[in-house]
Short mmCIF file of C-alpha atoms and ligand atoms in Angstrom, two decimals:
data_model
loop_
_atom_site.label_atom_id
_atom_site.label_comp_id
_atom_site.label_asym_id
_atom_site.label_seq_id
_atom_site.Cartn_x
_atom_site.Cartn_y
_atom_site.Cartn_z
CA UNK A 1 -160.87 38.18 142.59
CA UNK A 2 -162.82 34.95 141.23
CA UNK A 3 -160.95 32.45 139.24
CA UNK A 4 -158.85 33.41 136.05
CA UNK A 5 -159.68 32.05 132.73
CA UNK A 6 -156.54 31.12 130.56
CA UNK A 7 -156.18 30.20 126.86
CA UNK A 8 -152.96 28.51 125.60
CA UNK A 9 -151.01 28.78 122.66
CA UNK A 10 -148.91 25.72 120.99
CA UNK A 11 -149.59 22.11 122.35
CA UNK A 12 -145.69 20.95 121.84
CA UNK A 13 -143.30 19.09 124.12
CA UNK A 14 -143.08 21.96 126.85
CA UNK A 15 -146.67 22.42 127.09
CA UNK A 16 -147.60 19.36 128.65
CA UNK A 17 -145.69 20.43 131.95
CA UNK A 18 -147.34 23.88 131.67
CA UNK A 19 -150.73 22.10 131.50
CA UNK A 20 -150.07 20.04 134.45
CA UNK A 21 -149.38 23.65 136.08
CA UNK A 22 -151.70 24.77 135.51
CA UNK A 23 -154.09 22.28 137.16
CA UNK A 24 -152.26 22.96 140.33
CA UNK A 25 -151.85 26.42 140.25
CA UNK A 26 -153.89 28.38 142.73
CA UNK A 27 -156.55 31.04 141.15
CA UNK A 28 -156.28 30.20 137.53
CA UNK A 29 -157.77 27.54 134.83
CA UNK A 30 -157.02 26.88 131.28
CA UNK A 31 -160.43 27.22 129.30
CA UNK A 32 -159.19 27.04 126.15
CA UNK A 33 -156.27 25.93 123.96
CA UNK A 34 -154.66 26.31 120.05
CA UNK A 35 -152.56 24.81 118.02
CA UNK A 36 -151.91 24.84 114.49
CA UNK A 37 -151.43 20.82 114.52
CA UNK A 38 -154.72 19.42 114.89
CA UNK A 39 -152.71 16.23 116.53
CA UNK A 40 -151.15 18.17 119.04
CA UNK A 41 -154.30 19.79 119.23
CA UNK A 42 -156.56 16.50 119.74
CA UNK A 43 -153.68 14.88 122.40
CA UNK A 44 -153.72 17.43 125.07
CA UNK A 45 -157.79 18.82 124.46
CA UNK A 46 -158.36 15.08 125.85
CA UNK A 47 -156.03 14.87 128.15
CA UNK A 48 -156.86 17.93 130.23
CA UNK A 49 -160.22 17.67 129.19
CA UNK A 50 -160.48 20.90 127.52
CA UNK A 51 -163.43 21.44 124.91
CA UNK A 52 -162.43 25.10 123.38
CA UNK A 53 -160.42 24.16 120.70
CA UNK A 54 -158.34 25.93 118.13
CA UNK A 55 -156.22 25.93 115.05
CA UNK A 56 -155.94 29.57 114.42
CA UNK A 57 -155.01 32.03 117.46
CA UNK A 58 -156.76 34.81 115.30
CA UNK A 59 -159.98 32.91 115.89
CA UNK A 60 -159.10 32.24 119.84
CA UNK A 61 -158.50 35.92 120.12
CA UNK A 62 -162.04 36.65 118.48
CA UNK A 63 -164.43 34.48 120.49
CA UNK A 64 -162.42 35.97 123.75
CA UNK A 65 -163.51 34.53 126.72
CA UNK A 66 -160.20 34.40 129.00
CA UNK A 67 -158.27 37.09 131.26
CA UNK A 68 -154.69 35.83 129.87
CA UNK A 69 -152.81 33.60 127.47
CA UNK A 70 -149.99 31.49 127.62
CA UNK A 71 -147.65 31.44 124.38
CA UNK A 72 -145.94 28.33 124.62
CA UNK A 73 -144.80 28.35 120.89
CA UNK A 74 -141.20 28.26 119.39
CA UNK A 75 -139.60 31.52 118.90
CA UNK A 76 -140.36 32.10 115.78
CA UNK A 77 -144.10 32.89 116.52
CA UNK A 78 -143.46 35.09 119.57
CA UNK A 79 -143.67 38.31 118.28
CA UNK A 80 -146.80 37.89 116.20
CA UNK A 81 -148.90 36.25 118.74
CA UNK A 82 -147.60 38.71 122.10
CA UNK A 83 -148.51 41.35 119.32
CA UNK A 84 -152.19 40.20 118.78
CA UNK A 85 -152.70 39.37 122.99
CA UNK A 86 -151.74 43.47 123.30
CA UNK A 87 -154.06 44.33 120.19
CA UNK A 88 -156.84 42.61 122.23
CA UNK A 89 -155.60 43.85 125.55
CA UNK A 90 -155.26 40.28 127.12
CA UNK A 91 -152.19 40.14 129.58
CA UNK A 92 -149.73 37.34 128.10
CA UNK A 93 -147.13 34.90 129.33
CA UNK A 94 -144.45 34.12 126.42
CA UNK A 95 -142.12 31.09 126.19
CA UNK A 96 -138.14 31.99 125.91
CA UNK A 97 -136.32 32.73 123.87
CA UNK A 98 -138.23 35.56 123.99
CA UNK A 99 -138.21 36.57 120.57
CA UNK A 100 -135.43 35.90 117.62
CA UNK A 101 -133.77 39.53 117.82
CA UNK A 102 -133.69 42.33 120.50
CA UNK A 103 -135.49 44.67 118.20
CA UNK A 104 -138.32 42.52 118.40
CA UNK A 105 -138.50 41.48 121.85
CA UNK A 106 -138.35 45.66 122.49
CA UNK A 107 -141.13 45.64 120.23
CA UNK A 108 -143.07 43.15 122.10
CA UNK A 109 -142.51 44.93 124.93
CA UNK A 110 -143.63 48.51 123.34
CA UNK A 111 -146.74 47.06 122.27
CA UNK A 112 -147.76 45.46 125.48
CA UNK A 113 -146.64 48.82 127.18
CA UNK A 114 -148.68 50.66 125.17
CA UNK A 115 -151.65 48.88 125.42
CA UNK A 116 -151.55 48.81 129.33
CA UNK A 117 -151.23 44.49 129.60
CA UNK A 118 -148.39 42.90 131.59
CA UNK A 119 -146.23 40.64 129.55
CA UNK A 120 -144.23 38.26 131.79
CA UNK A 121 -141.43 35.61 129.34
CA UNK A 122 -141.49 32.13 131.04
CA UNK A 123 -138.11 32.57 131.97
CA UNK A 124 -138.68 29.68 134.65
CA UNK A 125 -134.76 28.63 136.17
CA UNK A 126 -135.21 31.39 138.64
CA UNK A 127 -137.96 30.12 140.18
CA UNK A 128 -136.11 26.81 140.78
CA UNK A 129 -136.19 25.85 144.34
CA UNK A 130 -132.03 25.41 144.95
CA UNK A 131 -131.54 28.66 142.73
CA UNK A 132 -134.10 30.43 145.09
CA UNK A 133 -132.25 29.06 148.20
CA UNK A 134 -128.89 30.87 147.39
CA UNK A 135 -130.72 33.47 146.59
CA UNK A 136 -131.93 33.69 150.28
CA UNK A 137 -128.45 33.05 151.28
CA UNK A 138 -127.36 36.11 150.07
CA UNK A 139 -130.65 38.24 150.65
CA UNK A 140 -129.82 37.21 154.49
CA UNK A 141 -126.16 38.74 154.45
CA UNK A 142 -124.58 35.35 154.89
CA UNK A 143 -121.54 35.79 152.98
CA UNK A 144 -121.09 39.30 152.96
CA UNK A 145 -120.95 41.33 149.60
CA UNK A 146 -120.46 38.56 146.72
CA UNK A 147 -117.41 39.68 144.83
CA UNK A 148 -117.14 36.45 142.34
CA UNK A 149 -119.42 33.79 141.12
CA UNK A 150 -119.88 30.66 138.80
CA UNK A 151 -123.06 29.30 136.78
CA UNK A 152 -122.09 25.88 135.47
CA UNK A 153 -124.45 23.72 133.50
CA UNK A 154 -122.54 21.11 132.14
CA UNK A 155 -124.52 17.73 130.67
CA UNK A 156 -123.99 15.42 128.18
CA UNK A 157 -128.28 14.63 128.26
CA UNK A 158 -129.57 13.78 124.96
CA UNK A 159 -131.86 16.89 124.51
CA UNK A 160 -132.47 16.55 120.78
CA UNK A 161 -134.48 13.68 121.38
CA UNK A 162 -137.61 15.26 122.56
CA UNK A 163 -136.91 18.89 121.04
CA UNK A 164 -135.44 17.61 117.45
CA UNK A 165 -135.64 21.50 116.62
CA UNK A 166 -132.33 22.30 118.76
CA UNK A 167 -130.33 20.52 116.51
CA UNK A 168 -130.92 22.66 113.37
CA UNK A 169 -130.50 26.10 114.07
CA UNK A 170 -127.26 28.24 113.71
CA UNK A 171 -127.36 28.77 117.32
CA UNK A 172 -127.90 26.47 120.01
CA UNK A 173 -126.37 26.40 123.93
CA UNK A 174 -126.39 29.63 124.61
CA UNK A 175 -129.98 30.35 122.78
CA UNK A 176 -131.65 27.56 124.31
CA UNK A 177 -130.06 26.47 127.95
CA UNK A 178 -127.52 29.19 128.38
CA UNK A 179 -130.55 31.84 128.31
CA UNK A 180 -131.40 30.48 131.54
CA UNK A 181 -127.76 30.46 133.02
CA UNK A 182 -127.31 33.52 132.32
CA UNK A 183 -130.87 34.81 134.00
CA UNK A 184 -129.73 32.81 136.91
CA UNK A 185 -126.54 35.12 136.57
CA UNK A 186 -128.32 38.37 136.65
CA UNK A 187 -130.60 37.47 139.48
CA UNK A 188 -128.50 36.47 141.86
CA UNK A 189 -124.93 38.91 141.12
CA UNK A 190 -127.63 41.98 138.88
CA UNK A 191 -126.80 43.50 135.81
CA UNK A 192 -124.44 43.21 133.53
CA UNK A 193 -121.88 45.69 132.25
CA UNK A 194 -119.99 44.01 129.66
CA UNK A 195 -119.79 40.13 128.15
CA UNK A 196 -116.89 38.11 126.64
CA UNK A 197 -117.79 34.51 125.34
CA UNK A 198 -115.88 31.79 123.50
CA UNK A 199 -118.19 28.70 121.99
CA UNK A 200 -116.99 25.48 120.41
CA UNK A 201 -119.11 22.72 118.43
CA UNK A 202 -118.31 19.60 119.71
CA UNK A 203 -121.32 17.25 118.76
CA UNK A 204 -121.16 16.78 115.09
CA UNK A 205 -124.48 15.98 114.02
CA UNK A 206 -126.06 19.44 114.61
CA UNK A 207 -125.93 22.68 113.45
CA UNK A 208 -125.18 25.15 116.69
CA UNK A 209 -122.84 25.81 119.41
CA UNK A 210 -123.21 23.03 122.28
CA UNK A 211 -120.54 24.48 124.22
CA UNK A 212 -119.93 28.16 125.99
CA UNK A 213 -117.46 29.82 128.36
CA UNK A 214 -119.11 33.31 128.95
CA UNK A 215 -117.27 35.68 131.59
CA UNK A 216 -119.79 38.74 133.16
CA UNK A 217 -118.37 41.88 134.59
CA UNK A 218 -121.27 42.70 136.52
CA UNK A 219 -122.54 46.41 137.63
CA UNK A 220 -121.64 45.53 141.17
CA UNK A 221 -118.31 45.13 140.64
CA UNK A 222 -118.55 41.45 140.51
CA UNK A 223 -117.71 38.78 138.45
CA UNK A 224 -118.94 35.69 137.01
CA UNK A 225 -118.28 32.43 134.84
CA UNK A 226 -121.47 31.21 133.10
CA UNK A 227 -120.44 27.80 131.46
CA UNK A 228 -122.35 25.80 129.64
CA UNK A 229 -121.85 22.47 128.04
CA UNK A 230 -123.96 19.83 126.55
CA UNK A 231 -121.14 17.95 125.44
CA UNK A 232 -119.99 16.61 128.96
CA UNK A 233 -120.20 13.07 129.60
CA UNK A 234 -120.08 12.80 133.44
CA UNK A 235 -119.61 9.93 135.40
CA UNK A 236 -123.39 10.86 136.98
CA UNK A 237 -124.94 12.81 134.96
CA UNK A 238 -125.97 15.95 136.42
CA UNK A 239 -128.94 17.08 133.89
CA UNK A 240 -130.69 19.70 134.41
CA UNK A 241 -128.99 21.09 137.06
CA UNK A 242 -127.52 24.04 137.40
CA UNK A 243 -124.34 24.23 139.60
CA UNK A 244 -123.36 27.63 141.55
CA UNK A 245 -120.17 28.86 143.45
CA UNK A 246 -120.14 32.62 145.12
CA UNK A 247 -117.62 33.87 147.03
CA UNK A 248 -118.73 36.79 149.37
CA UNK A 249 -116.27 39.44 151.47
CA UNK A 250 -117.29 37.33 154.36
CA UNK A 251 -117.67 33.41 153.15
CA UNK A 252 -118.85 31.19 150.52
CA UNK A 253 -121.94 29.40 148.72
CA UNK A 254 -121.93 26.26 147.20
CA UNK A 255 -124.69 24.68 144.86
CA UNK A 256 -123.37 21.15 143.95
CA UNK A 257 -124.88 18.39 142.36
CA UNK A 258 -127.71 16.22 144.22
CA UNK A 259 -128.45 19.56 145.41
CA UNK A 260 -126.75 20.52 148.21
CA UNK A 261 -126.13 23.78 149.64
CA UNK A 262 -123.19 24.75 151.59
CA UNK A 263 -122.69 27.97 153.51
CA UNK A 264 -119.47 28.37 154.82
CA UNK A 265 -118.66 31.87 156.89
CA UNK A 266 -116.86 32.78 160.16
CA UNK A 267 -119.92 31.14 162.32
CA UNK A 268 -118.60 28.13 160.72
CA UNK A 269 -120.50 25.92 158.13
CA UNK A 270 -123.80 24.47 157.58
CA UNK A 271 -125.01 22.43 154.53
CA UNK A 272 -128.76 21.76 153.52
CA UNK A 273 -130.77 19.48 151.12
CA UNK A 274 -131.95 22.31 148.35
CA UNK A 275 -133.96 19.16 146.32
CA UNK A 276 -136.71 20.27 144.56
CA UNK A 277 -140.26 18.78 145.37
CA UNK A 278 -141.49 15.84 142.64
CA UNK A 279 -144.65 17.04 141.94
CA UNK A 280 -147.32 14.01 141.05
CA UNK A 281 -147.57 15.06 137.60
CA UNK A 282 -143.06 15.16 137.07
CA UNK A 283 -140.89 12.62 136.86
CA UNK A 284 -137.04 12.26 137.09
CA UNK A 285 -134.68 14.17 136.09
CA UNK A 286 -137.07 16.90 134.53
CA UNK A 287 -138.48 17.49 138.49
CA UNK A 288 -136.51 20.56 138.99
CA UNK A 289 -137.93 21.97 136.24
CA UNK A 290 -141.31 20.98 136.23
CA UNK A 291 -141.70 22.26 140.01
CA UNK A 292 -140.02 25.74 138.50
CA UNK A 293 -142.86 25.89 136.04
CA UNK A 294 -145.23 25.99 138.16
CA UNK A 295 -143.62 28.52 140.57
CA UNK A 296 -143.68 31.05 137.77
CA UNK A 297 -147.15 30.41 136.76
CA UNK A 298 -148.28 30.91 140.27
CA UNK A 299 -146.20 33.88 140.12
CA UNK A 300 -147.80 35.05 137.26
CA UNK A 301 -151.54 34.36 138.96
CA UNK A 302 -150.42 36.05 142.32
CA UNK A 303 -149.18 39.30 140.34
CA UNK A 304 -151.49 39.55 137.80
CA UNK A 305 -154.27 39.98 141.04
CA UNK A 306 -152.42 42.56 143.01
CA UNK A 307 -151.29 44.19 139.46
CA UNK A 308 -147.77 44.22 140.39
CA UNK A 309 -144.78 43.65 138.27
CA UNK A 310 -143.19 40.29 137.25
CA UNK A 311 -140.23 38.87 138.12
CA UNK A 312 -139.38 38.24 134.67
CA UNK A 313 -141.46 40.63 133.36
CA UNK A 314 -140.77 41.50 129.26
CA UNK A 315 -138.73 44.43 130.14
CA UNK A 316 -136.83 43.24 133.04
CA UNK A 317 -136.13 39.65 130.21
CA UNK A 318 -134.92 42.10 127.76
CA UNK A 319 -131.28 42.57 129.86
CA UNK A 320 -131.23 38.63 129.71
CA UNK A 321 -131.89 38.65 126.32
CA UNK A 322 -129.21 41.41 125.62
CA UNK A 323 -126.88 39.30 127.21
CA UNK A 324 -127.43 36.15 124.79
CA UNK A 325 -127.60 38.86 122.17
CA UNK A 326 -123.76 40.05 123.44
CA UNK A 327 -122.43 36.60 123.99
CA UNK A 328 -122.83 35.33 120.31
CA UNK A 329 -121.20 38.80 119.34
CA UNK A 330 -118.38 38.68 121.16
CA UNK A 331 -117.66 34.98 120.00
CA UNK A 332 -117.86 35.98 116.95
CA UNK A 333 -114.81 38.77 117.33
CA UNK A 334 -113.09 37.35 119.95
CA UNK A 335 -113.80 40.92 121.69
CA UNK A 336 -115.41 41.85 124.95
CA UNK A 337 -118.60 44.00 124.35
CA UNK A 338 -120.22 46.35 126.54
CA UNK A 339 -124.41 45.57 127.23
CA UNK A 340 -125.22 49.01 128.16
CA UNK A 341 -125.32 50.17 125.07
CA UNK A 342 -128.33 47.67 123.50
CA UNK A 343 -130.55 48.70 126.12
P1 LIG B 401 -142.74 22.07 120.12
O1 LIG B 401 -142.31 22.27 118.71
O2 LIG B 401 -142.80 20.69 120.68
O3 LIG B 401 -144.17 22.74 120.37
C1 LIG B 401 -144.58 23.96 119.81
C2 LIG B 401 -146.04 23.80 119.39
O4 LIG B 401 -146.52 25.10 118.98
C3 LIG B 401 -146.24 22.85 118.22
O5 LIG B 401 -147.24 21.90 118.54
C4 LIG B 401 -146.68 23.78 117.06
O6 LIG B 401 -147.60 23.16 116.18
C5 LIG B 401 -147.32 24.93 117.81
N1 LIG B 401 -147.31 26.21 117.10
C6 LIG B 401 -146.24 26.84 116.56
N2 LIG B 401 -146.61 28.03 116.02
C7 LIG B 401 -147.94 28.14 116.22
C8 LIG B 401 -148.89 29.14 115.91
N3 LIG B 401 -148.54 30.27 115.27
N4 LIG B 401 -150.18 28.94 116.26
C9 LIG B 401 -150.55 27.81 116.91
N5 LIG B 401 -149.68 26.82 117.23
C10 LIG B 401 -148.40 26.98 116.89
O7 LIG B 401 -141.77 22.99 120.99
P2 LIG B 401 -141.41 22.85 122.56
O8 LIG B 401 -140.23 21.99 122.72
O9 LIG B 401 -142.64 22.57 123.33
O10 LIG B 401 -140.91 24.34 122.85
C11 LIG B 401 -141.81 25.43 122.91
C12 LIG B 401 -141.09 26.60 123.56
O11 LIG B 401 -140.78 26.23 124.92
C13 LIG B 401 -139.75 26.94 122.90
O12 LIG B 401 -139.64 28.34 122.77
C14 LIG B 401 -138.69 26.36 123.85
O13 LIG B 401 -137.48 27.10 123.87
C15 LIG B 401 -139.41 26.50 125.17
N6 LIG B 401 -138.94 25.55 126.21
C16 LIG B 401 -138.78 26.07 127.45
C17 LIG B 401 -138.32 25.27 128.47
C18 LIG B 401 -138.17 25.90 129.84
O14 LIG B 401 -137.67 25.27 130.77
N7 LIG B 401 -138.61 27.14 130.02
C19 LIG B 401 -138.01 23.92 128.22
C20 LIG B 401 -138.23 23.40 126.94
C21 LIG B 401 -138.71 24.23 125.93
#
């Protein structure tokens, strides 16, 4: 299949490192872009060079012209723009947090469904290269069955500096970064049975939650820790990594920080630089996630031509979102609640 054509949606903060993506993603250009901010609008249509401009997606959607779009909007637009890519049957990428409540993001899902389009959420962490190297681990039988785990993501990184937004809403960690963690969680130990979660403010000057303790009884049997801080001032500051422990019937996994890997088992132990590449367009400490971003949209590219499912397809993102759903539920009553049940 020739080349696809891509339009994107919101020219923010995050979108920069999706345009650079795109540029170096194999099989796929962005032809067009939209934004409702005619600065945002003017900054990145010269500095990818892109002529199609727009300040209405209902106009975008009209002239046509592209085989996908990109939604790289703040929640709060999610639903109506996935809603109008499935109304004019153009396959669509959407940023996370998938939607603001699980009734819409099953709507989202319904509509693209029933329109025959894939819907994939940017749900990127996954696709990080030292989260996809345990992952191998494990696929390779290296430690066994995993019978416990840990997801730490602990930072005290000024965040609200570039995304102002995160310090205003009711909910923040677990909304924003603990989404991820807890993806991470469910790809690498599966579903999720049941969730119990304590949060704390600790940063007075915002609005949210900046710290969670979330504990997963998995479907497997196993269980995890997902903790997530953004009020941890570290001696080196670990941003944006994401730490992992597992502990299989037969050894161990280790994720630490500077990204090293260690395998411990009964052949004895190896460990193994996991860093992710620094792509020419990233820069430090943002690398790992830049390189994730374009993973996925690769991913998305490389699907999309076989028409095969997504990784993080809108359906499979709906258990993630369930969980963040759970988590802020069961803070709230100090009870453990059962995930089945939402889905
Ligand atoms: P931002 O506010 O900087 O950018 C959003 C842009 O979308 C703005 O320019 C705004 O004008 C535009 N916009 C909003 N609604 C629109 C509409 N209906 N039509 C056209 N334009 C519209 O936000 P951001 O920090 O770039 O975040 C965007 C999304 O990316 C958020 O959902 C955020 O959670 C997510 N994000 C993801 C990652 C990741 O690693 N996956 C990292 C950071 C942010």
């Amino acid at each position: 299949m020739s080349e696809l054509n891509g339009a994107l949606i919101g020219c923010g903060f995050f979108a920069i490192n999706q345009m650079h993506a795109w540029n170096d993603v194999d099989g796929a250009r962005i032809v067009a872009i939209c934004d409702r901010d005619p600065e945002r609008l003017k900054i990145v249509g010269d500095q990818f060079g892109i002529e199609r401009r727009y300040s209405d997606a209902n106009a975008l959607f009209s002239d046509g012209g592209f085989d996908f779009v990109d939604i790289a909007t703040t929640v709060q637009s999610h639903r109506i723009l996935v809603e109008m890519a499935a109304q004019h049957k153009v396959p669509a990428i959407c940023q996370k947090p998938f939607a603001k409540t699980l009734a819409d993001a099953k709507a989202m899902v319904a509509a693209c469904r029933a329109a025959g389009v894939p819907l994939m959420v940017h749900e990127n962490f996954r696709w990080q290269t030292p989260i996809q190297a345990v992952r191998k681990v494990l696929d390779e039988g290296s430690i066994g069955t995993p019978f416990w785990g840990r997801f730490s993501f602990r930072s005290g990184y000024d965040v609200f500096s570039g995304q102002p937004y995160l310090a205003e809403g009711e909910r923040f960690i677990i909304e924003d970064l603990g989404i991820h963690t807890l993806d991470i969680a469910r790809y690498i130990l599966g579903d999720v049975g049941s969730v119990t979660a304590r949060t704390k403010r600790v940063n007075p000057r915002i609005k949210g939650e900046d710290v969670a303790t979330i504990l997963l009884d998995h479907e497997s049997g196993a269980t995890s820790i997902v903790d997530v801080s953004y009020a941890t001032k570290l001696s080196k500051e670990p941003f944006p990594e994401t730490l992992i422990e597992i502990d299989g019937s037969e050894g161990t996994i280790r994720l630490t920080q500077g990204y090293q890997l260690e395998v411990a088992n009964a052949s004895g132990s190896m460990t193994a630089d996991v860093s992710p590449k620094l792509l020419s367009w990233a820069s430090r400490p943002w690398h790992n996630i830049q390189e994730s971003v374009y993973a996925i949209q690769q991913h998305w590219v490389d699907k999309l031509k076989q028409g095969a499912e997504h990784s993080t397809s809108g359906a499979d993102n709906l258990k993630t979102f369930a969980l963040v759903e759970r988590a802020y539920e069961s803070a709230a009553s100090g009870q453990t609640v059962d995930v089945g049940a939402m889905l």
